[in-house]
mmCIF file of C-alpha atoms in Angstrom:
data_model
loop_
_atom_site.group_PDB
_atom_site.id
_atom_site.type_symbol
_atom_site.label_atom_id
_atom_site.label_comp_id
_atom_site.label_asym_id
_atom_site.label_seq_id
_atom_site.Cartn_x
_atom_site.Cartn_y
_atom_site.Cartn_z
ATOM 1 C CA UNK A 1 17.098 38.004 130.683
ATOM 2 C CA UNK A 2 18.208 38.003 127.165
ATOM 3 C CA UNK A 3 16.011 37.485 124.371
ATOM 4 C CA UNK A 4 16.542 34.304 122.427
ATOM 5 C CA UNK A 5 16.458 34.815 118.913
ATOM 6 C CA UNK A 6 14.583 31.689 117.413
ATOM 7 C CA UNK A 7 14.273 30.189 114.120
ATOM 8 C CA UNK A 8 11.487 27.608 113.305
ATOM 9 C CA UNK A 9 12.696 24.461 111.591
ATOM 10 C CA UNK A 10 11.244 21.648 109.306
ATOM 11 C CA UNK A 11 13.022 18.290 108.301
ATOM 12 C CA UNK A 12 11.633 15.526 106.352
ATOM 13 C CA UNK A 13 13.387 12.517 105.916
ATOM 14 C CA UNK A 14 13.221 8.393 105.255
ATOM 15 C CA UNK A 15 10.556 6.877 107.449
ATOM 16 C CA UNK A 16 13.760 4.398 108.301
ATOM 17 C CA UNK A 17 15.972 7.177 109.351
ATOM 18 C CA UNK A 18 13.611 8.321 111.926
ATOM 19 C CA UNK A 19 15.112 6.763 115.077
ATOM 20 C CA UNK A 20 18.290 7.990 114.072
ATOM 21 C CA UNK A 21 17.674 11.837 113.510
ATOM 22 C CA UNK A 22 15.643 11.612 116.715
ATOM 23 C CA UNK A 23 18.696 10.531 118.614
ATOM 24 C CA UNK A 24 21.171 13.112 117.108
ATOM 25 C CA UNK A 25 18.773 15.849 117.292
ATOM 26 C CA UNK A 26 18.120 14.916 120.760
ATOM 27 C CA UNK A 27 22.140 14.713 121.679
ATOM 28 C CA UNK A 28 22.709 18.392 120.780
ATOM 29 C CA UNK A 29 19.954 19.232 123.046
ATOM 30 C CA UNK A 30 19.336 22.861 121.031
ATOM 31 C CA UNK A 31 15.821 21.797 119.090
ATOM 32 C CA UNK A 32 12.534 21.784 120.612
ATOM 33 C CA UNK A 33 10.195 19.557 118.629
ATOM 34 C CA UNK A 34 6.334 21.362 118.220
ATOM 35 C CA UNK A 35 3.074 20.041 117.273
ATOM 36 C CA UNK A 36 2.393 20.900 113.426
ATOM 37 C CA UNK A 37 -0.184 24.058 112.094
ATOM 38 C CA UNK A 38 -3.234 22.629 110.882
ATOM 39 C CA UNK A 39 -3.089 19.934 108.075
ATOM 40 C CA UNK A 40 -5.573 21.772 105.842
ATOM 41 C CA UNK A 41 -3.804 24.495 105.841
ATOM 42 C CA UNK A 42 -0.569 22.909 104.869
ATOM 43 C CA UNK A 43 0.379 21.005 102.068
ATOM 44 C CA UNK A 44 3.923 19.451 103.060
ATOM 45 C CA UNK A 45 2.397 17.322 105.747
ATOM 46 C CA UNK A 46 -1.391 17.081 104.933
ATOM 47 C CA UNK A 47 -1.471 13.659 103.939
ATOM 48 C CA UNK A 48 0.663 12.328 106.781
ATOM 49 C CA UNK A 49 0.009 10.742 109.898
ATOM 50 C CA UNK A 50 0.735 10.702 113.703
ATOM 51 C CA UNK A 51 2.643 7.789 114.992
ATOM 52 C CA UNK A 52 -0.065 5.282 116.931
ATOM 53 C CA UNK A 53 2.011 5.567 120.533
ATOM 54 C CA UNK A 54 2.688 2.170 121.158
ATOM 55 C CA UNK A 55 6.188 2.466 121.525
ATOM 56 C CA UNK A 56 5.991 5.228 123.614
ATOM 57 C CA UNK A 57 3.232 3.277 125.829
ATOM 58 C CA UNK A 58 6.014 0.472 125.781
ATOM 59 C CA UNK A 59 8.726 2.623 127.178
ATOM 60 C CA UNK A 60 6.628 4.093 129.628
ATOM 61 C CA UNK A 61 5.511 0.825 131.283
ATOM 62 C CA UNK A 62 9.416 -0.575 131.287
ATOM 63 C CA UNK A 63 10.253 2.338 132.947
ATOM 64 C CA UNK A 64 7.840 2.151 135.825
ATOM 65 C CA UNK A 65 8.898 -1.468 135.785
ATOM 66 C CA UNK A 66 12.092 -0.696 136.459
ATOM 67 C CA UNK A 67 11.199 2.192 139.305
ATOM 68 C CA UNK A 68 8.931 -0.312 140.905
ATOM 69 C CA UNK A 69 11.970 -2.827 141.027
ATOM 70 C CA UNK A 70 14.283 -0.292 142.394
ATOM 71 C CA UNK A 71 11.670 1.361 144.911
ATOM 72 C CA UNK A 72 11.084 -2.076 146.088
ATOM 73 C CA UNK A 73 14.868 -3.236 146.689
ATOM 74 C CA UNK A 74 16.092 0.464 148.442
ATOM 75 C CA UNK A 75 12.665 -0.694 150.915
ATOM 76 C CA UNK A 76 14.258 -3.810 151.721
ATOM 77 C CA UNK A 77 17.898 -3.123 150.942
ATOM 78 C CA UNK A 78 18.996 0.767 151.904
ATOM 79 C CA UNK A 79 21.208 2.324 149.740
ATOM 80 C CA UNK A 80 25.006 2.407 151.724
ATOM 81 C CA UNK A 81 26.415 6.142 151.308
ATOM 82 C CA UNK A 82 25.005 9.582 151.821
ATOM 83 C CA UNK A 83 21.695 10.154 151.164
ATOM 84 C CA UNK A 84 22.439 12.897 148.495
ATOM 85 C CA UNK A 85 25.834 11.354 146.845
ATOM 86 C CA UNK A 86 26.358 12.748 143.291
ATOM 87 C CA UNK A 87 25.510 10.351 141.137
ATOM 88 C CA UNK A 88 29.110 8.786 138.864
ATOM 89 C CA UNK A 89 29.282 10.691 135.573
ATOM 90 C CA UNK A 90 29.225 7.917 132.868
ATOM 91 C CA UNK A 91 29.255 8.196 128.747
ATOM 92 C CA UNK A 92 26.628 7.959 126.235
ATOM 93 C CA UNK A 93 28.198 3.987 125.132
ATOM 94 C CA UNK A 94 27.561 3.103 129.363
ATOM 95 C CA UNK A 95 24.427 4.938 128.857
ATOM 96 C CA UNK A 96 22.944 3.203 126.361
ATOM 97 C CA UNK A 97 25.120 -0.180 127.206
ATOM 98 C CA UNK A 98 22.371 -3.150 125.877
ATOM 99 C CA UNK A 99 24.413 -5.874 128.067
ATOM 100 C CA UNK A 100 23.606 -3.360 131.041
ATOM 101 C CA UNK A 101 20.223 -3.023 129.973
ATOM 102 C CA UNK A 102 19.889 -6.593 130.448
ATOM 103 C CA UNK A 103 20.915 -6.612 133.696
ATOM 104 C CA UNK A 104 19.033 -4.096 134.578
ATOM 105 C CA UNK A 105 15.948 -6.002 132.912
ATOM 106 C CA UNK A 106 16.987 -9.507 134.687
ATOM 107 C CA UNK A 107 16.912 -8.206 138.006
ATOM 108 C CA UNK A 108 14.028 -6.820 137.869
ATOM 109 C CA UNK A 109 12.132 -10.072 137.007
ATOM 110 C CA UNK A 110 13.819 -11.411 139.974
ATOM 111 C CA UNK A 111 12.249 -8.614 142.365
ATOM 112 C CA UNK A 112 9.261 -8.310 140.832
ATOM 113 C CA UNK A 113 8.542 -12.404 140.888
ATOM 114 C CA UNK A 114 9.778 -12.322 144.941
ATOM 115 C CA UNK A 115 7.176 -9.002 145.253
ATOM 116 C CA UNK A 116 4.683 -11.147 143.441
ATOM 117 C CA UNK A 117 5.247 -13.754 146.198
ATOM 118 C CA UNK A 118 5.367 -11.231 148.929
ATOM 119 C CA UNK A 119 1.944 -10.550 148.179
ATOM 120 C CA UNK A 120 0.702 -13.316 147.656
ATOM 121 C CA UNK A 121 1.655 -14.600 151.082
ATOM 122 C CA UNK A 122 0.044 -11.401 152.644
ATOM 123 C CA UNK A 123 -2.666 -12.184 150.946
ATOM 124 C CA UNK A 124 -2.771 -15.629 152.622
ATOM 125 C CA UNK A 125 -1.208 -14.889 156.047
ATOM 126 C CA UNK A 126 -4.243 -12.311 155.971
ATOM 127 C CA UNK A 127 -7.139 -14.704 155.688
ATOM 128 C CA UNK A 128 -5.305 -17.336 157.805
ATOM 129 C CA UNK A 129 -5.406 -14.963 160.951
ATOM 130 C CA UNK A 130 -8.921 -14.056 160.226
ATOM 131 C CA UNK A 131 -9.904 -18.065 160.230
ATOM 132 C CA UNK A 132 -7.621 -18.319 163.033
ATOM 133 C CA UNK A 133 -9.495 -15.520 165.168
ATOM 134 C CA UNK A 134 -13.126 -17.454 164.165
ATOM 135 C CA UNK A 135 -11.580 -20.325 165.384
ATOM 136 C CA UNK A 136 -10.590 -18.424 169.187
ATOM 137 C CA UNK A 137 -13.811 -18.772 170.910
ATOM 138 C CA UNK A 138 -13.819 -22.329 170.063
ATOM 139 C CA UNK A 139 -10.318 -23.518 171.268
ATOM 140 C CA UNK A 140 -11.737 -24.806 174.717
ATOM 141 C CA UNK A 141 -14.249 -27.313 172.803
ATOM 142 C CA UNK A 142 -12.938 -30.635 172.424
ATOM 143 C CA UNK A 143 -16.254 -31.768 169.747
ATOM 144 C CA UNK A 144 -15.488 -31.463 166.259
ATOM 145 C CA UNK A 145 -17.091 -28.288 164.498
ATOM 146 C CA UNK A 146 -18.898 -30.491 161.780
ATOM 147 C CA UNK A 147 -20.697 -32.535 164.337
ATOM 148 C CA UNK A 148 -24.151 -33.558 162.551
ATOM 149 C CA UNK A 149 -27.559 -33.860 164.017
ATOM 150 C CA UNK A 150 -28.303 -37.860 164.231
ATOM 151 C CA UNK A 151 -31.439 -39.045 164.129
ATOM 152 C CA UNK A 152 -32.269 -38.544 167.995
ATOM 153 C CA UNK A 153 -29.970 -35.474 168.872
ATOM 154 C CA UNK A 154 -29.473 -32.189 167.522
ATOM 155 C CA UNK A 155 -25.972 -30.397 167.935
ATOM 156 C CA UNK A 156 -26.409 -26.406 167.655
ATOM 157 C CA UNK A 157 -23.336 -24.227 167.807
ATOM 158 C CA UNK A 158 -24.539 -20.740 168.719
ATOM 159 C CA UNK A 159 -23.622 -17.763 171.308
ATOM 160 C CA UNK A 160 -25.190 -15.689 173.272
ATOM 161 C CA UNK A 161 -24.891 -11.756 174.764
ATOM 162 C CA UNK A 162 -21.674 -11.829 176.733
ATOM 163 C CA UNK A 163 -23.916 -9.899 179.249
ATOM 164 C CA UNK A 164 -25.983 -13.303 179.800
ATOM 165 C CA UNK A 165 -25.641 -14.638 182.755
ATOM 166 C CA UNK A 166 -24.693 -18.247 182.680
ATOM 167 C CA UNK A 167 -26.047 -19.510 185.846
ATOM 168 C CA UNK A 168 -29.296 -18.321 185.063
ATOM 169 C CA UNK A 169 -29.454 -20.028 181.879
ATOM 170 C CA UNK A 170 -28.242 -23.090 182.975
ATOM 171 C CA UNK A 171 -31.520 -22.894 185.389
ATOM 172 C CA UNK A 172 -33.928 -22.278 182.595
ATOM 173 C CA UNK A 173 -32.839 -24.807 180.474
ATOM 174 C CA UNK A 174 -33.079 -27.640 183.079
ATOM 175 C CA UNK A 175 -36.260 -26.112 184.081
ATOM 176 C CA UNK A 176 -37.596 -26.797 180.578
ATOM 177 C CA UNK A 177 -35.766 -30.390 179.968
ATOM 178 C CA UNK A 178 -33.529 -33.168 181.056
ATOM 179 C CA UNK A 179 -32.962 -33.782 177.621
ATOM 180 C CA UNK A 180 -30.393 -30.853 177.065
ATOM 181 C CA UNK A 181 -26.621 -30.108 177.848
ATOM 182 C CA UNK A 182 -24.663 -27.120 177.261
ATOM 183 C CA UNK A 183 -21.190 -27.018 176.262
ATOM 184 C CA UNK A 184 -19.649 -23.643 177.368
ATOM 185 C CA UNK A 185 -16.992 -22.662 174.776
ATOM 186 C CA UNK A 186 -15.087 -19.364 174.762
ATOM 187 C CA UNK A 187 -15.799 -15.408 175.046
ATOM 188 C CA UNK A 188 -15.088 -12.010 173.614
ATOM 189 C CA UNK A 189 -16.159 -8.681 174.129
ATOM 190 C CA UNK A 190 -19.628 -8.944 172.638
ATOM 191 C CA UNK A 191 -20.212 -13.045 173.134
ATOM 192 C CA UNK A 192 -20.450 -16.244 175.020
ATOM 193 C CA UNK A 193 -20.124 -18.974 172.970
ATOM 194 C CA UNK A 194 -21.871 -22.812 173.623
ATOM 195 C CA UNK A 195 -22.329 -25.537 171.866
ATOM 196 C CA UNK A 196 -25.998 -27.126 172.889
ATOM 197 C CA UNK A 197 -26.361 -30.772 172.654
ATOM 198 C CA UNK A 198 -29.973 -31.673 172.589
ATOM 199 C CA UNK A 199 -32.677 -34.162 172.478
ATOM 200 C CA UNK A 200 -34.962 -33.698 169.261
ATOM 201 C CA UNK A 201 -38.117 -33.437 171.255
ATOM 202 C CA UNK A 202 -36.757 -30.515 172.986
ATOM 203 C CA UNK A 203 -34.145 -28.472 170.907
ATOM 204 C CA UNK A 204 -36.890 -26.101 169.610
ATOM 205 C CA UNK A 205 -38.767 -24.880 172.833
ATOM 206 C CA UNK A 206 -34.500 -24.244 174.073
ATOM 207 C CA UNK A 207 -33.586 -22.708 171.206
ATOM 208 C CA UNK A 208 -36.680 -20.277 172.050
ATOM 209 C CA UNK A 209 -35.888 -19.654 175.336
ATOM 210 C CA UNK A 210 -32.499 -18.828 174.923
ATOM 211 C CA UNK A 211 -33.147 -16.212 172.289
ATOM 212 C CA UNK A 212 -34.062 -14.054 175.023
ATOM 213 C CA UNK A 213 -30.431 -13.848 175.780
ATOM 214 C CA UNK A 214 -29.561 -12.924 172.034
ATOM 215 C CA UNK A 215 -28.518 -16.359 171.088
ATOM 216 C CA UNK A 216 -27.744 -16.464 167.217
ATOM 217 C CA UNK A 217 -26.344 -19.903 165.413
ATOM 218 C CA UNK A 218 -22.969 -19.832 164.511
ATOM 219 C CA UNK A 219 -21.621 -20.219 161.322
ATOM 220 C CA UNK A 220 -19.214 -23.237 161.086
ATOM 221 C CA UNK A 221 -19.822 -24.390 157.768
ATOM 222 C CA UNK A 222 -16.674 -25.736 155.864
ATOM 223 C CA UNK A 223 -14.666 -26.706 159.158
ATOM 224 C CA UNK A 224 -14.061 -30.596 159.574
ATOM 225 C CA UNK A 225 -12.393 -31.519 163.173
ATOM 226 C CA UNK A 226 -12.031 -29.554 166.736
ATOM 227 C CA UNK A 227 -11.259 -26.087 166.831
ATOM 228 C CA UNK A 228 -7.766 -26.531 168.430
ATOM 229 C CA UNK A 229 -6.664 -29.231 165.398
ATOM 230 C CA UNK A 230 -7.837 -26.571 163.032
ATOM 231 C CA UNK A 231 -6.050 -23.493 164.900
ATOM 232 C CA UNK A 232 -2.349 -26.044 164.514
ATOM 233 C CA UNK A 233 -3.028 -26.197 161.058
ATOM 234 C CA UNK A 234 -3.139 -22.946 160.687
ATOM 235 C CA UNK A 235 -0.338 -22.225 163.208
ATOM 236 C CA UNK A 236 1.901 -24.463 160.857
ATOM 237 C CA UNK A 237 0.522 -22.816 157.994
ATOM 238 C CA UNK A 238 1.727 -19.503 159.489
ATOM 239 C CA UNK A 239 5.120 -20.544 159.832
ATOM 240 C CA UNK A 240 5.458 -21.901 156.332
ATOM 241 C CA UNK A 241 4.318 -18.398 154.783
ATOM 242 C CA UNK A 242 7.045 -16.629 157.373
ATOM 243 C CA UNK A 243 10.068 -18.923 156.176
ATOM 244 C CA UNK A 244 8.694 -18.571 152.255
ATOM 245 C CA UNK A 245 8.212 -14.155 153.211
ATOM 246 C CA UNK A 246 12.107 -14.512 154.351
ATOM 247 C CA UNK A 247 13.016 -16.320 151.196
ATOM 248 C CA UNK A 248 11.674 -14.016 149.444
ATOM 249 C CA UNK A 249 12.732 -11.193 150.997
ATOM 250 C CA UNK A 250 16.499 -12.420 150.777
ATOM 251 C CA UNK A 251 15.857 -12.470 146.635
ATOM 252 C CA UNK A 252 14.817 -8.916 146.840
ATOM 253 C CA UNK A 253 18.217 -7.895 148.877
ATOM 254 C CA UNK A 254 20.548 -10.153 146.750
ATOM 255 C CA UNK A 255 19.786 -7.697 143.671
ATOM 256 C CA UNK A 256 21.267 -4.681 145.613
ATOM 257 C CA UNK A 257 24.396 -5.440 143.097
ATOM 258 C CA UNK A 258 22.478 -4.152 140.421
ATOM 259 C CA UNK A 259 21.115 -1.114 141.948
ATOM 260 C CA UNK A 260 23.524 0.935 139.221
ATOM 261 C CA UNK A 261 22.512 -0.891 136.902
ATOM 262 C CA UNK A 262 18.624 -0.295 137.095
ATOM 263 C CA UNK A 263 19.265 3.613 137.784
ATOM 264 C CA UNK A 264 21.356 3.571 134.447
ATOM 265 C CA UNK A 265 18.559 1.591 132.896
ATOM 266 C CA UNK A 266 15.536 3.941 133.998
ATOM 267 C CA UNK A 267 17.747 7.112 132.523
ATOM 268 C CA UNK A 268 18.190 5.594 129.517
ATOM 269 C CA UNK A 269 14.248 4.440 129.356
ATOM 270 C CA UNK A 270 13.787 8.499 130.128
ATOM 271 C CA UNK A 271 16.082 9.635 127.115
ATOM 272 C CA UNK A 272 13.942 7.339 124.827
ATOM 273 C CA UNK A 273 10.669 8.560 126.443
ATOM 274 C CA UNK A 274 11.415 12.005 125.832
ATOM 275 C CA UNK A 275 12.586 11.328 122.584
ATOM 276 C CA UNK A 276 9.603 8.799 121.576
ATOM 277 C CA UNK A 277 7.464 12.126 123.251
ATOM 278 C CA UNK A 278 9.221 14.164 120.583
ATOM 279 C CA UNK A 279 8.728 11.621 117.731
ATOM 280 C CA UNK A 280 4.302 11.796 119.164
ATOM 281 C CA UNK A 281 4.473 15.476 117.598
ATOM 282 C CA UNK A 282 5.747 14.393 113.883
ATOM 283 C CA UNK A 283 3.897 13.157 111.123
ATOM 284 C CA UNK A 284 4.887 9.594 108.764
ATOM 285 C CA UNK A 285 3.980 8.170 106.092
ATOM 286 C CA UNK A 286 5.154 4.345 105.039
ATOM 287 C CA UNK A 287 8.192 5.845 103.443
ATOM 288 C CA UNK A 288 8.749 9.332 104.954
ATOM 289 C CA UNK A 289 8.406 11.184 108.318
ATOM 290 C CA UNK A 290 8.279 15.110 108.847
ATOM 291 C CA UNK A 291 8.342 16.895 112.072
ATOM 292 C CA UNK A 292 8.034 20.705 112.935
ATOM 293 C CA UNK A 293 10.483 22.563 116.096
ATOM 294 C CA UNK A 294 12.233 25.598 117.001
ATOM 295 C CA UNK A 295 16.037 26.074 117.252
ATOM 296 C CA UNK A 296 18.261 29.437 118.905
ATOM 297 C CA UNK A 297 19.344 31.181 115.727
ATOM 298 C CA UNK A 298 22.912 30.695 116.764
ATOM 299 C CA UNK A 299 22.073 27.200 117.076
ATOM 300 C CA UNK A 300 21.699 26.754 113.268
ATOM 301 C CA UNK A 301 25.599 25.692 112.555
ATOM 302 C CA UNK A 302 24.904 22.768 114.676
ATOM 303 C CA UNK A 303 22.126 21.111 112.615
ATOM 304 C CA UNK A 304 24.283 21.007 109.854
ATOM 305 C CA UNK A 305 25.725 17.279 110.567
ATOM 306 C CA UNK A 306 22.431 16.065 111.046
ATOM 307 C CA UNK A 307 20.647 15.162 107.669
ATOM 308 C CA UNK A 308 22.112 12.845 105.877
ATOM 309 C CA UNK A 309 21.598 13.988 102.303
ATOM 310 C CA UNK A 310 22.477 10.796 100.794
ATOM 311 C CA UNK A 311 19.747 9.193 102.640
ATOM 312 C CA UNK A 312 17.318 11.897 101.528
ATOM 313 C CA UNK A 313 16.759 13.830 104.654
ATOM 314 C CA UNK A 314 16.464 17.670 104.718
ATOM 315 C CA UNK A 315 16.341 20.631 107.017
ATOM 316 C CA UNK A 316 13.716 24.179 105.830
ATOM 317 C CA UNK A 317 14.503 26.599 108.455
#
């Protein structure tokens, strides 16, 4: 491989031109931009300071806006055409196109609200089902689950090891009292669940026979109604969130029109990244800017259109 002879440049220039000489030094592609030497050891740029990075940090998070909102469309809309098509070759006006940039931008509000709903409804459809599995043992009972003690009767929802045998229990408690019922529910792997209806004279001594056969209370609290009215509610609820995930869904797809125009976008957000990367390593002032690179020796006829001495700016190589 050849050896590249390189010379090391300097320009300082207007603190207004800076955007400018960024972009044409950045067209012909032939200048890599370098941090600066030490600032106490050098007197053209000592008193100058590094850009703060907030337009840099402002590119950066349009851009991964703008990914996220493509990403998110090709998952719900596949690209049509080969997986590896060239991409169209387009100029530097299409390129940097603001009335495509803003189509870009406008779409991706759209797919990033519909996301925003997407999750949203996750979210929901994810604690519904959980409520709606609680609810499962319970189905069979026809007795509201926010039945309250009265003054003579104590209602305990509870279960017990699904390993307990029924029968048996049954037996004990009318061997203790007359005064008690049990309401057989539902089961799962681990439970059998009851509801135990029961005179106030007599609920403790049950309740302490039946721990014998793992019985724990159940907690109900902030259910009003039967288990099955609950469980519809939810059902319906279910249904809603699946007709809004759709509708959202179909917002997401209906951007696919604008799939160019977010790719375009995102290289255009790159170009100023890279260039806004290249404006980190200079130095301003209020007035003036100054920024250190290398450029191929044969490179050097190329900078010449650059500067603009009527505006002040100037190359040292």
């Amino acid at each position: 491989m050849a050896i590249v002879k390189m010379k090391r440049l300097r320009l300082i220039g207007m603190a207004e031109d800076r955007e400018e000489l960024l972009r044409r030094l950045q067209r012909l592609g032939c200048v890599e931009v370098s941090e600066p030497g030490d600032p106490e050891k050098d007197q053209d740029w000592a008193l100058l300071a590094r850009p703060d990075g907030a337009a840099l940090a402002e590119l950066k998070t349009r851009a991964a806006e703008l990914s996220g909102a493509l990403s998110n469309l090709d998952r719900y809309e596949k690209p049509k055409g080969a997986l590896l098509q060239p991409r169209p070759q387009i100029s530097e006006g299409e390129l940097f196109d603001s009335a495509l940039r803003q189509e870009a931008q406008t779409a991706a509000d759209a797919i990033g609200a519909a996301e925003k709903r997407l999750a949203a409804a996750a979210s929901e459809q994810g604690r519904l089902r959980g409520q709606r599995q609680t609810l499962e043992p319970w189905l069979a009972l026809d007795v509201p689950l926010d039945t309250a003690d009265t003054e003579e009767v104590a209602f305990t929802f509870g279960s017990v090891s699904s390993r307990a045998d029924m029968e048996k229990i049954q037996e004990e408690v009318a061997a203790l009292t007359d005064l008690c019922q049990l309401l057989w529910a539902g089961r799962d792997g681990e439970q059998q669940y009851l509801l135990i209806v029961c005179h106030r004279s007599a609920a403790d001594a049950v309740l302490e026979a039946l721990k014998v056969h793992g019985f724990v209370r159940a907690n109900l609290r902030g259910w009003s109604g039967t288990a099955q009215e609950n469980a519809r509610a939810i059902d319906r609820r279910l249904e809603e969130l699946s007709a809004e995930v759709a509708q959202a869904e179909a917002v997401i797809r209906s951007q696919a029109g604008h799939r160019e125009a977010l790719r375009r976008s995102i290289d255009r957000l790159n170009q100023d990244i890279r260039r806004e990367e290249a404006g980190e390593k200079l130095r301003t002032s209020q007035t003036a800017f100054f920024v250190e690179g290398w450029v191929p020796a044969a490179d050097l006829d190329r900078l010449a259109g650059v500067p603009d001495p009527e505006r002040g700016a100037r190359f040292r190589c």
